Coordinates of C-alpha atoms and ligand atoms in Angstrom, one line a residue:
Chain Y
M1 CA 100.6 147.9 100.9
T2 CA 104.2 149.0 100.7
Q3 CA 105.6 145.9 102.2
P4 CA 108.3 144.3 100.0
V5 CA 107.3 141.4 97.6
L6 CA 108.8 138.2 98.9
L7 CA 107.5 135.8 96.2
K8 CA 106.7 136.8 92.7
V9 CA 105.5 134.4 90.0
S10 CA 105.1 135.8 86.5
A11 CA 103.5 134.0 83.5
L12 CA 104.5 130.7 84.9
K13 CA 104.2 127.7 82.7
V14 CA 104.6 124.1 83.9
A15 CA 104.2 120.9 81.9
Y16 CA 104.1 117.2 82.7
G17 CA 105.5 115.6 79.6
G18 CA 103.4 117.1 76.8
I19 CA 100.6 118.2 79.0
Q20 CA 100.5 121.8 80.0
A21 CA 99.2 121.9 83.5
V22 CA 99.9 125.5 84.2
K23 CA 99.6 127.9 81.3
G24 CA 100.1 131.3 82.8
A25 CA 100.1 131.9 86.5
T26 CA 100.9 135.4 87.8
F27 CA 100.7 136.4 91.4
E28 CA 102.8 137.8 94.2
V29 CA 103.0 137.5 98.0
R30 CA 104.1 140.5 100.1
Q31 CA 105.7 140.3 103.4
G32 CA 103.3 139.8 106.2
E33 CA 100.4 138.9 103.9
L34 CA 98.1 135.9 103.9
V35 CA 97.3 135.2 100.3
S36 CA 94.8 132.6 99.2
L37 CA 95.0 130.8 95.9
I38 CA 91.7 129.1 95.2
G39 CA 90.5 126.9 92.3
A40 CA 88.7 123.7 91.4
N41 CA 90.2 120.2 91.1
G42 CA 92.9 120.1 88.5
A43 CA 93.2 123.8 88.1
G44 CA 96.9 123.6 88.5
K45 CA 97.4 124.9 92.1
T46 CA 99.6 122.0 93.3
T47 CA 101.6 122.1 90.1
T48 CA 102.2 125.8 90.6
L49 CA 103.5 125.2 94.1
K50 CA 105.7 122.3 92.9
A51 CA 107.3 124.6 90.4
V52 CA 107.8 127.3 93.0
T53 CA 109.6 124.9 95.3
G54 CA 111.7 123.3 92.6
L55 CA 109.9 119.9 92.7
Q56 CA 108.8 120.3 89.1
P57 CA 110.8 122.1 86.3
V58 CA 109.6 125.5 85.1
A59 CA 108.7 125.4 81.4
G60 CA 108.3 129.2 81.0
G61 CA 107.9 132.4 82.9
E62 CA 109.7 133.5 86.1
V63 CA 109.7 132.7 89.8
E64 CA 111.4 135.2 92.1
Y65 CA 111.9 134.8 95.8
L66 CA 113.4 137.6 97.8
G67 CA 114.1 139.5 94.6
Q68 CA 116.1 136.7 93.0
S69 CA 115.2 134.1 90.3
I70 CA 114.8 130.7 91.9
K71 CA 114.1 128.8 88.7
G72 CA 116.0 125.5 88.6
R73 CA 117.0 125.6 92.3
G74 CA 116.3 122.4 94.2
A75 CA 113.7 122.3 97.0
W76 CA 116.4 121.5 99.5
D77 CA 118.2 124.7 98.7
L78 CA 115.2 127.0 99.1
V79 CA 114.3 125.8 102.6
K80 CA 117.5 127.4 103.9
Q81 CA 116.2 130.7 102.7
G82 CA 112.9 130.3 104.5
L83 CA 110.7 129.1 101.6
V84 CA 108.9 126.2 103.2
M85 CA 106.0 124.1 101.9
V86 CA 103.5 121.8 103.5
P87 CA 102.8 119.5 100.6
E88 CA 99.4 118.2 99.5
G89 CA 98.6 115.0 101.3
R90 CA 100.9 116.1 104.2
G91 CA 103.9 113.9 103.4
C92 CA 104.6 112.8 107.0
F93 CA 107.4 110.3 107.4
T94 CA 105.2 107.5 108.5
R95 CA 108.0 105.3 109.8
M96 CA 109.4 108.0 112.1
T97 CA 108.0 109.3 115.3
I98 CA 106.3 112.7 115.8
T99 CA 109.5 114.1 117.4
E100 CA 111.7 112.7 114.6
N101 CA 109.4 114.3 112.0
L102 CA 109.7 117.6 113.8
L103 CA 113.4 117.3 113.9
M104 CA 113.4 116.7 110.2
G105 CA 111.6 120.0 109.9
A106 CA 114.6 121.6 111.6
Y107 CA 117.1 119.8 109.3
V108 CA 118.5 123.0 107.9
R109 CA 119.1 124.5 111.3
D110 CA 121.9 123.9 113.7
D111 CA 121.2 126.5 116.4
N112 CA 120.4 125.4 120.0
E113 CA 116.7 126.5 120.0
I114 CA 115.4 123.4 118.2
E115 CA 114.3 121.8 121.4
A116 CA 112.5 125.0 122.5
D117 CA 110.8 125.2 119.1
I118 CA 109.5 121.6 119.4
E119 CA 107.9 122.7 122.7
K120 CA 106.3 125.7 120.9
V121 CA 104.8 123.3 118.3
F122 CA 103.5 121.1 121.1
A123 CA 101.9 124.2 122.6
I124 CA 100.1 124.9 119.4
F125 CA 99.1 121.2 118.9
P126 CA 98.9 119.5 122.3
R127 CA 97.7 116.3 120.6
L128 CA 101.2 115.9 119.0
K129 CA 102.8 116.2 122.4
E130 CA 100.8 113.3 123.8
R131 CA 102.0 111.1 120.9
R132 CA 105.5 112.4 120.6
D133 CA 107.1 109.0 120.5
Q134 CA 104.5 107.3 118.3
L135 CA 105.1 106.6 114.6
S136 CA 103.4 109.2 112.6
G137 CA 101.9 106.6 110.3
T138 CA 99.6 105.5 113.1
M139 CA 97.9 108.9 113.4
S140 CA 94.7 110.2 111.9
G141 CA 94.6 112.5 108.8
G142 CA 94.0 115.5 111.0
E143 CA 96.8 114.7 113.3
Q144 CA 99.1 114.2 110.4
Q145 CA 98.1 117.6 109.0
M146 CA 99.0 119.1 112.4
L147 CA 102.3 117.3 112.3
A148 CA 103.0 118.5 108.7
M149 CA 102.3 122.1 109.7
G150 CA 104.3 121.8 112.9
R151 CA 107.2 120.3 111.0
A152 CA 107.1 123.2 108.5
L153 CA 107.2 125.7 111.4
M154 CA 110.3 124.0 112.7
A155 CA 112.2 125.4 109.7
R156 CA 111.2 128.9 110.8
P157 CA 109.7 129.9 107.5
K158 CA 109.7 133.4 106.1
V159 CA 107.1 132.3 103.6
L160 CA 104.9 129.3 104.3
L161 CA 103.2 127.5 101.4
L162 CA 100.2 125.4 102.4
D163 CA 98.7 123.1 99.9
E164 CA 95.1 122.2 100.8
P165 CA 95.6 121.8 104.6
S166 CA 91.9 121.2 105.1
M167 CA 91.6 118.4 102.5
G168 CA 89.7 115.3 103.7
L169 CA 89.3 116.5 107.3
S170 CA 86.3 116.5 109.6
P171 CA 84.6 119.9 110.2
I172 CA 86.0 120.2 113.7
M173 CA 89.5 119.5 112.4
V174 CA 89.0 122.0 109.5
D175 CA 88.1 124.7 112.1
K176 CA 91.2 123.8 114.1
I177 CA 93.5 123.9 111.0
F178 CA 92.2 127.3 109.8
E179 CA 92.5 128.7 113.3
V180 CA 96.1 127.7 113.4
V181 CA 96.8 129.1 109.9
H182 CA 95.3 132.4 111.2
D183 CA 97.5 132.2 114.2
I184 CA 100.7 131.5 112.3
H185 CA 99.9 134.5 110.1
Q186 CA 99.1 136.7 113.1
R187 CA 102.5 135.9 114.6
G188 CA 104.2 137.3 111.6
T189 CA 104.7 134.5 109.1
T190 CA 103.8 135.3 105.5
V191 CA 101.4 132.6 104.2
L192 CA 100.3 131.4 100.7
L193 CA 97.3 129.3 101.3
V194 CA 96.1 127.0 98.5
E195 CA 92.6 125.8 99.1
Q196 CA 89.5 124.4 97.5
N197 CA 87.5 125.5 100.5
A198 CA 87.2 129.0 99.0
S199 CA 85.0 130.7 101.5
R200 CA 87.2 129.7 104.5
A201 CA 90.4 130.5 102.7
L202 CA 89.2 134.0 101.6
E203 CA 87.8 134.8 105.0
L204 CA 91.2 134.5 106.4
A205 CA 93.2 136.1 103.6
D206 CA 94.2 139.6 102.8
R207 CA 94.2 139.0 99.1
G208 CA 93.2 136.2 96.9
Y209 CA 93.8 134.7 93.4
V210 CA 91.5 132.4 91.5
M211 CA 93.0 129.7 89.3
E212 CA 91.1 128.1 86.4
S213 CA 92.5 125.5 84.0
G214 CA 96.1 126.4 84.4
E215 CA 95.7 130.2 84.5
V216 CA 95.2 132.8 87.2
T217 CA 92.0 134.5 86.1
M218 CA 91.0 136.7 88.9
S219 CA 92.6 138.5 91.7
G220 CA 91.9 141.2 94.3
P221 CA 91.4 141.9 98.0
A222 CA 89.8 138.8 99.6
R223 CA 86.7 140.7 100.7
Q224 CA 86.1 141.8 97.2
L225 CA 86.5 138.3 95.8
L226 CA 84.1 137.0 98.4
D227 CA 81.5 139.4 97.1
D228 CA 82.2 138.8 93.5
P229 CA 79.2 137.2 91.8
K230 CA 81.3 135.0 89.6
V231 CA 83.3 133.7 92.5
K232 CA 80.1 133.2 94.5
A233 CA 78.6 131.2 91.8
A234 CA 81.6 129.0 91.0
Y235 CA 83.3 128.5 94.4
L236 CA 81.0 129.5 97.2
G237 CA 78.0 127.5 96.1
E238 CA 75.7 130.5 96.2
Chain Q
M1 CA 126.1 68.4 120.3
D2 CA 129.7 69.6 119.9
Y3 CA 129.5 69.0 116.2
F4 CA 126.3 71.0 116.1
L5 CA 127.8 73.9 118.0
E6 CA 130.8 74.0 115.8
L7 CA 128.6 74.2 112.7
F8 CA 126.5 76.8 114.5
F9 CA 129.4 79.1 115.2
G10 CA 130.7 78.6 111.6
G11 CA 127.3 79.5 110.3
L12 CA 127.0 82.5 112.6
T13 CA 130.4 83.7 111.4
R14 CA 129.4 83.3 107.8
G15 CA 126.1 85.0 108.5
S16 CA 127.8 87.9 110.2
I17 CA 129.9 88.6 107.1
Y18 CA 126.8 88.2 104.9
A19 CA 125.1 90.7 107.2
L20 CA 127.7 93.4 106.7
I21 CA 127.5 93.0 102.9
A22 CA 123.7 92.7 102.8
L23 CA 123.4 96.0 104.6
G24 CA 125.1 97.7 101.8
Y25 CA 122.7 96.2 99.2
T26 CA 119.6 97.0 101.3
M27 CA 120.6 100.6 102.2
V28 CA 121.3 101.5 98.6
Y29 CA 118.1 99.8 97.5
G30 CA 116.2 101.6 100.2
I31 CA 117.4 105.0 99.0
I32 CA 117.5 104.8 95.2
G33 CA 115.8 101.5 94.4
L34 CA 118.9 100.1 92.8
I35 CA 120.3 96.6 93.2
N36 CA 124.0 97.5 93.2
F37 CA 125.5 94.4 91.6
A38 CA 129.0 95.9 91.9
H39 CA 128.7 95.7 95.7
G40 CA 130.4 92.3 95.9
E41 CA 133.4 93.7 94.0
V42 CA 133.8 96.4 96.6
L43 CA 134.4 93.7 99.2
M44 CA 136.9 92.0 96.9
I45 CA 138.9 95.2 96.5
G46 CA 138.8 95.6 100.3
A47 CA 140.3 92.1 100.8
L48 CA 142.9 92.6 98.1
V49 CA 144.0 96.0 99.5
S50 CA 144.4 94.3 102.9
W51 CA 146.3 91.5 101.3
T52 CA 148.7 93.8 99.5
F53 CA 149.3 95.8 102.7
T54 CA 149.8 92.8 105.0
T55 CA 152.1 90.9 102.6
A56 CA 154.1 94.0 101.8
M57 CA 154.6 94.7 105.4
A58 CA 155.2 91.1 106.4
G59 CA 159.0 91.7 106.9
S60 CA 158.4 94.8 109.0
G61 CA 158.6 92.8 112.2
M62 CA 155.2 94.0 113.4
P63 CA 152.9 91.3 114.8
G64 CA 150.3 89.9 112.5
W65 CA 147.3 91.2 114.3
V66 CA 148.7 94.8 114.2
L67 CA 149.2 94.4 110.4
L68 CA 145.7 93.2 110.0
L69 CA 144.3 95.9 112.2
L70 CA 146.2 98.6 110.2
S71 CA 145.0 97.2 106.9
V72 CA 141.3 97.8 107.9
P73 CA 141.2 101.6 107.8
L74 CA 143.3 101.5 104.6
A75 CA 140.9 99.1 102.9
V76 CA 137.9 101.1 104.2
L77 CA 139.3 104.3 102.9
V78 CA 140.0 102.8 99.4
C79 CA 136.6 101.2 99.2
C80 CA 134.7 104.3 100.4
A81 CA 136.5 106.4 97.8
L82 CA 135.8 103.7 95.2
N83 CA 132.1 103.4 95.9
F84 CA 131.7 107.2 96.2
S85 CA 133.2 107.5 92.7
I86 CA 131.1 104.6 91.3
E87 CA 127.9 106.2 92.3
K88 CA 129.0 109.6 91.1
I89 CA 130.3 108.5 87.7
A90 CA 128.1 105.5 86.8
Y91 CA 124.8 105.8 88.6
R92 CA 124.1 109.5 89.2
P93 CA 123.8 110.4 85.5
L94 CA 121.2 107.7 85.2
R95 CA 119.1 108.7 88.3
S96 CA 116.0 109.6 86.3
A97 CA 116.6 107.0 83.6
P98 CA 114.4 103.9 83.4
R99 CA 115.2 101.4 86.1
L100 CA 116.8 98.9 83.8
S101 CA 119.6 101.3 82.8
P102 CA 121.3 101.7 86.2
L103 CA 120.8 98.0 86.8
I104 CA 122.7 97.0 83.7
T105 CA 125.3 99.6 84.5
A106 CA 125.8 98.0 87.8
I107 CA 126.4 94.6 86.2
G108 CA 128.8 96.3 83.8
M109 CA 130.6 98.0 86.7
S110 CA 130.9 94.7 88.5
L111 CA 132.7 93.1 85.4
L112 CA 134.8 96.2 85.0
L113 CA 136.0 96.1 88.6
Q114 CA 136.7 92.4 88.4
T115 CA 138.7 92.8 85.3
L116 CA 140.7 95.8 86.7
A117 CA 141.4 93.8 89.8
M118 CA 142.6 90.9 87.7
I119 CA 145.0 93.2 85.9
I120 CA 146.3 94.8 89.0
W121 CA 146.5 91.7 91.2
K122 CA 146.9 89.0 88.6
P123 CA 144.3 86.2 88.2
N124 CA 145.8 83.5 90.5
P125 CA 144.3 82.8 93.9
K126 CA 146.6 84.1 96.6
P127 CA 146.9 82.8 100.1
F128 CA 145.9 85.4 102.7
P129 CA 148.6 85.3 105.4
T130 CA 147.7 83.8 108.8
L131 CA 147.9 86.9 110.9
L132 CA 146.0 85.8 114.0
P133 CA 147.0 82.9 116.2
P134 CA 145.5 79.8 114.6
D135 CA 145.0 77.9 117.8
P136 CA 141.4 77.1 118.4
I137 CA 139.7 78.1 121.6
D138 CA 138.3 75.1 123.4
L139 CA 134.8 75.7 124.8
G140 CA 134.9 72.5 126.7
G141 CA 133.8 70.4 123.7
P142 CA 133.1 72.6 120.7
V143 CA 136.0 74.6 119.3
I144 CA 136.0 78.0 117.8
T145 CA 138.9 79.9 116.2
I146 CA 140.1 83.3 117.4
T147 CA 139.3 84.7 113.9
Q148 CA 135.7 83.5 114.3
C149 CA 135.5 85.2 117.7
L150 CA 136.8 88.4 116.4
I151 CA 134.4 88.4 113.4
L152 CA 131.5 87.8 115.7
G153 CA 132.6 90.5 118.2
L154 CA 133.4 93.1 115.6
T155 CA 130.1 92.5 113.8
V156 CA 128.2 93.2 117.0
V157 CA 130.2 96.4 117.4
I158 CA 129.7 97.6 113.8
L159 CA 126.0 96.8 113.8
S160 CA 125.5 98.7 117.0
A161 CA 127.3 101.7 115.6
L162 CA 125.3 101.5 112.4
M163 CA 122.0 101.3 114.4
W164 CA 123.1 104.4 116.4
L165 CA 123.9 106.2 113.2
V166 CA 120.7 105.4 111.5
N167 CA 118.3 105.8 114.4
R168 CA 120.0 108.6 116.5
T169 CA 121.8 111.0 114.2
K170 CA 120.7 113.7 111.9
L171 CA 122.3 111.9 108.9
G172 CA 120.5 108.7 109.8
R173 CA 117.2 110.6 110.0
A174 CA 117.8 112.1 106.6
M175 CA 118.6 108.7 105.2
R176 CA 115.4 107.2 106.6
A177 CA 113.4 110.2 105.4
T178 CA 114.9 110.0 101.9
A179 CA 114.2 106.3 101.7
E180 CA 110.6 106.8 102.6
N181 CA 109.9 109.9 100.6
P182 CA 112.7 111.7 98.7
R183 CA 110.6 114.6 97.6
V184 CA 109.4 115.5 101.0
A185 CA 112.9 115.0 102.4
G186 CA 114.0 117.5 99.8
L187 CA 111.3 119.9 101.1
M188 CA 113.0 119.6 104.5
G189 CA 116.3 120.7 103.1
V190 CA 117.9 117.3 102.6
K191 CA 120.1 117.3 99.5
P192 CA 119.5 114.0 97.8
D193 CA 123.0 113.7 96.4
F194 CA 124.5 114.1 99.8
V195 CA 122.4 111.3 101.4
I196 CA 122.9 109.0 98.4
S197 CA 126.7 109.5 98.5
A198 CA 126.7 108.9 102.3
T199 CA 124.8 105.7 101.8
F200 CA 127.3 104.4 99.3
V201 CA 130.2 105.4 101.5
I202 CA 128.7 103.6 104.6
G203 CA 127.9 100.5 102.5
A204 CA 131.5 100.4 101.2
A205 CA 133.0 100.7 104.7
L206 CA 130.9 97.7 105.8
A207 CA 131.9 95.8 102.7
A208 CA 135.6 96.5 103.1
V209 CA 135.5 95.1 106.7
A210 CA 133.5 92.1 105.4
G211 CA 136.0 91.4 102.7
I212 CA 138.9 91.3 105.1
M213 CA 136.9 89.1 107.5
W214 CA 136.2 86.7 104.6
A215 CA 139.8 86.6 103.5
A216 CA 141.0 86.1 107.1
N217 CA 138.5 83.4 107.7
Y218 CA 138.7 81.4 104.5
G219 CA 142.4 82.1 103.7
T220 CA 142.5 83.1 100.0
V221 CA 142.0 86.2 97.9
Q222 CA 141.3 86.6 94.2
H223 CA 139.6 89.0 91.9
T224 CA 136.6 86.7 91.6
M225 CA 136.1 86.3 95.4
G226 CA 133.4 89.0 95.6
F227 CA 130.9 87.1 93.5
L228 CA 129.7 84.4 95.8
P229 CA 129.5 86.3 99.1
G230 CA 128.0 89.2 97.1
L231 CA 125.3 87.0 95.7
K232 CA 124.6 85.3 99.0
A233 CA 124.4 88.7 100.8
F234 CA 122.0 89.9 98.1
T235 CA 120.0 86.8 98.7
A236 CA 120.0 87.5 102.4
A237 CA 118.8 91.0 101.8
V238 CA 115.9 89.8 99.7
L239 CA 115.2 87.0 102.3
G240 CA 115.0 89.6 105.1
G241 CA 113.0 92.0 103.0
I242 CA 115.0 94.3 100.7
G243 CA 115.2 97.9 102.0
N244 CA 114.9 96.8 105.6
L245 CA 118.0 97.0 107.7
A246 CA 117.1 94.6 110.5
G247 CA 115.8 92.3 107.8
A248 CA 119.2 92.2 106.1
V249 CA 120.8 91.1 109.3
V250 CA 118.2 88.5 110.1
G251 CA 118.2 87.2 106.6
A252 CA 122.0 87.0 106.6
L253 CA 122.2 85.1 109.9
V254 CA 119.4 82.7 108.8
L255 CA 121.2 82.1 105.5
G256 CA 124.6 81.6 107.2
L257 CA 123.2 79.1 109.6
V258 CA 121.1 77.2 107.0
E259 CA 124.2 76.9 104.9
A260 CA 126.4 75.7 107.6
L261 CA 124.0 73.3 109.2
G262 CA 122.7 72.1 105.8
A263 CA 126.2 71.4 104.6
G264 CA 127.1 69.7 107.9
Y265 CA 124.1 67.3 108.0
L266 CA 123.2 67.0 104.4
G267 CA 125.2 63.8 103.8
E268 CA 123.8 62.2 106.9
L269 CA 120.2 63.2 106.1
T270 CA 120.3 62.0 102.5
G271 CA 122.3 58.8 103.3
G272 CA 125.3 60.2 101.5
V273 CA 123.6 61.0 98.2
F274 CA 124.2 64.7 98.6
G275 CA 127.6 66.0 99.9
S276 CA 128.3 69.1 101.8
H277 CA 129.1 70.9 98.6
Y278 CA 125.3 71.2 98.1
A279 CA 125.2 74.0 100.8
D280 CA 124.4 76.6 98.1
V281 CA 121.4 74.6 97.0
F282 CA 120.2 74.8 100.6
A283 CA 120.7 78.5 100.7
F284 CA 118.7 79.2 97.5
A285 CA 116.0 76.6 98.4
T286 CA 115.5 78.6 101.6
L287 CA 115.2 81.8 99.6
I288 CA 112.6 80.3 97.2
L289 CA 110.6 78.8 100.1
V290 CA 110.5 82.0 102.1
L291 CA 109.6 84.1 99.1
T292 CA 106.8 81.8 98.1
L293 CA 105.3 82.1 101.6
R294 CA 106.2 85.7 102.2
P295 CA 107.0 87.5 99.0
Q296 CA 108.0 90.7 100.9
G297 CA 110.7 88.8 102.8
L298 CA 110.9 88.0 106.5
L299 CA 110.7 91.5 107.8
G300 CA 109.8 93.4 104.7
E301 CA 106.6 95.4 104.3
R302 CA 104.3 94.7 101.5
V303 CA 104.9 97.4 99.0
A304 CA 103.7 98.0 95.4
D305 CA 106.0 96.6 92.8
R306 CA 109.0 98.9 92.6
A307 CA 111.0 97.0 90.0
Ligands
ATP1 N1 102.4 113.9 87.9 C1 101.5 114.3 86.9 N2 101.6 113.8 85.7 C2 100.7 114.2 84.7 N3 99.7 115.1 84.9 C3 99.6 115.6 86.1 C4 100.5 115.2 87.2 N4 100.1 115.9 88.3 C5 99.0 116.7 87.9 N5 98.7 116.5 86.6 C6 97.7 117.2 85.9 O1 97.9 118.6 85.9 C7 96.7 119.3 86.1 C8 96.8 120.2 87.4 O2 96.9 119.3 88.5 P1 97.1 119.9 90.0 O3 97.4 118.8 90.8 O4 98.2 121.0 89.9 O5 95.7 120.5 90.3 P2 95.2 121.1 91.7 O6 94.7 122.5 91.3 O7 96.2 121.1 92.7 O8 94.0 120.2 92.0 P3 93.4 119.7 93.4 O9 92.6 120.8 93.9 O10 92.6 118.5 93.0 O11 94.6 119.3 94.2 C9 95.6 118.2 86.2 O12 95.0 118.2 85.0 C10 96.3 117.0 86.5 O13 95.7 115.9 86.0
MG2 MG1 96.3 120.1 94.5

């Protein structure tokens, strides 16, 4: 574990108005890792990601990316440096076609490999290719999740943040999505995976963190968390 | 029939000008949810800049159409700079304020611009020089002026260019993405300030051209001239479904035609009780009727209340 730390969050606090949604989150993601952040509804996982990507102001603590503080930087600014998020609920542009959504993913790029990368995304998700000229709003939830992930890949992320990619999907689609997450990681992208599906997320991960009511309360190698009695009782339904 | 066709072309011309203005309202609304009440004033400034240039250069010996043509980029430039500044100075600081604040600011900005224009250009109405040959073109019955022809032709060109920009370019995609979901657009690397500024600049360019068209077609300019076309274009945008570009164009053409035909036949239909000066009543009655039957406008989507 001597790989450099790409993303480091220390004692993060985030509030919505007067409500403290995140009260102290500390975790890090090293280059090449797949790290899972698990927790129940309302634990503050999405809020943490929003603060990291500049969508929600940081009330306290520190967020560092590539060794530099990124507090207060806009989301649009971080994408250029490879910090890319697939938001909760996918956020596809429903009034644009699949191809246009993918092009939006490549918004920060101006090289000439964009077309080739679209074909790569189509190779991962053949379903998207069939519907390339269809409006994304007409697609199923699973297809939209594929599109959201493909769109994020178009930015060529260094660190990919995934917020509950399996939410609301059928078992087959869940399998497919986790397979792709695994694949993306195997090809060298660093991944922070936020999930409620703790067992699946920890099975894929190198390390994991557990978040409870706004705080990170447990951490460790993913295998170890999977065997932890407390984790088993609370998140694995055993 | 000839009378009908003449009214029809008149309405189409009027509707084309409304369309160029309405697009500015609807694009800004689509991106930041603001009804920019100062938009009519931008077209007024465009017309007055063109007037200043063409009257100042009247003795230069250049033909009228050249003067008019040269005044277009000048007016566009001034209006783009103006609208860019308005957004930056007046609306941007209020971006996260309650909706009413920028709305009231827009009304204030409208009054401010009118007053400034009155000080700069004096309050009296000024005849806009006749720069194009005034001879009508005879279509074997109905007649149409060269000005009308140019307005219709130019509108088609401008609308095609805008459609290309919005649907085929990176900037256009960013604008549509921001209009649909600004946060996610931000996650793609789209800088909201940039897209918003671009939207105001494009809207201003369209308004400047519309202002010159209005002045050339109706023959006078004045600091208050932006109010009525501004209001009508706003009506057209709502009629078509605010936030929807095609809707703004359809709404504008419908409104222009309803006004022209309504005014042309109103006296006859009512046995002379209402004269043609009731055209505005027709326009707004259409608006009320459409909104009663289709609250989201002709082409608008049903969305949750954003106001
Ligand atoms: N926009 C908001 N305004 C006010 N409170 C919010 C807002 N978004 C989230 N919260 C609150 O902050 C807390 C953390 O929410 P968050 O969405 O971060 O949880 P989460 O861990 O992502 O949950 P889930 O697994 O259900 O997505 C919750 O109590 C939630 O009600
Ligand atoms: Mg969440």
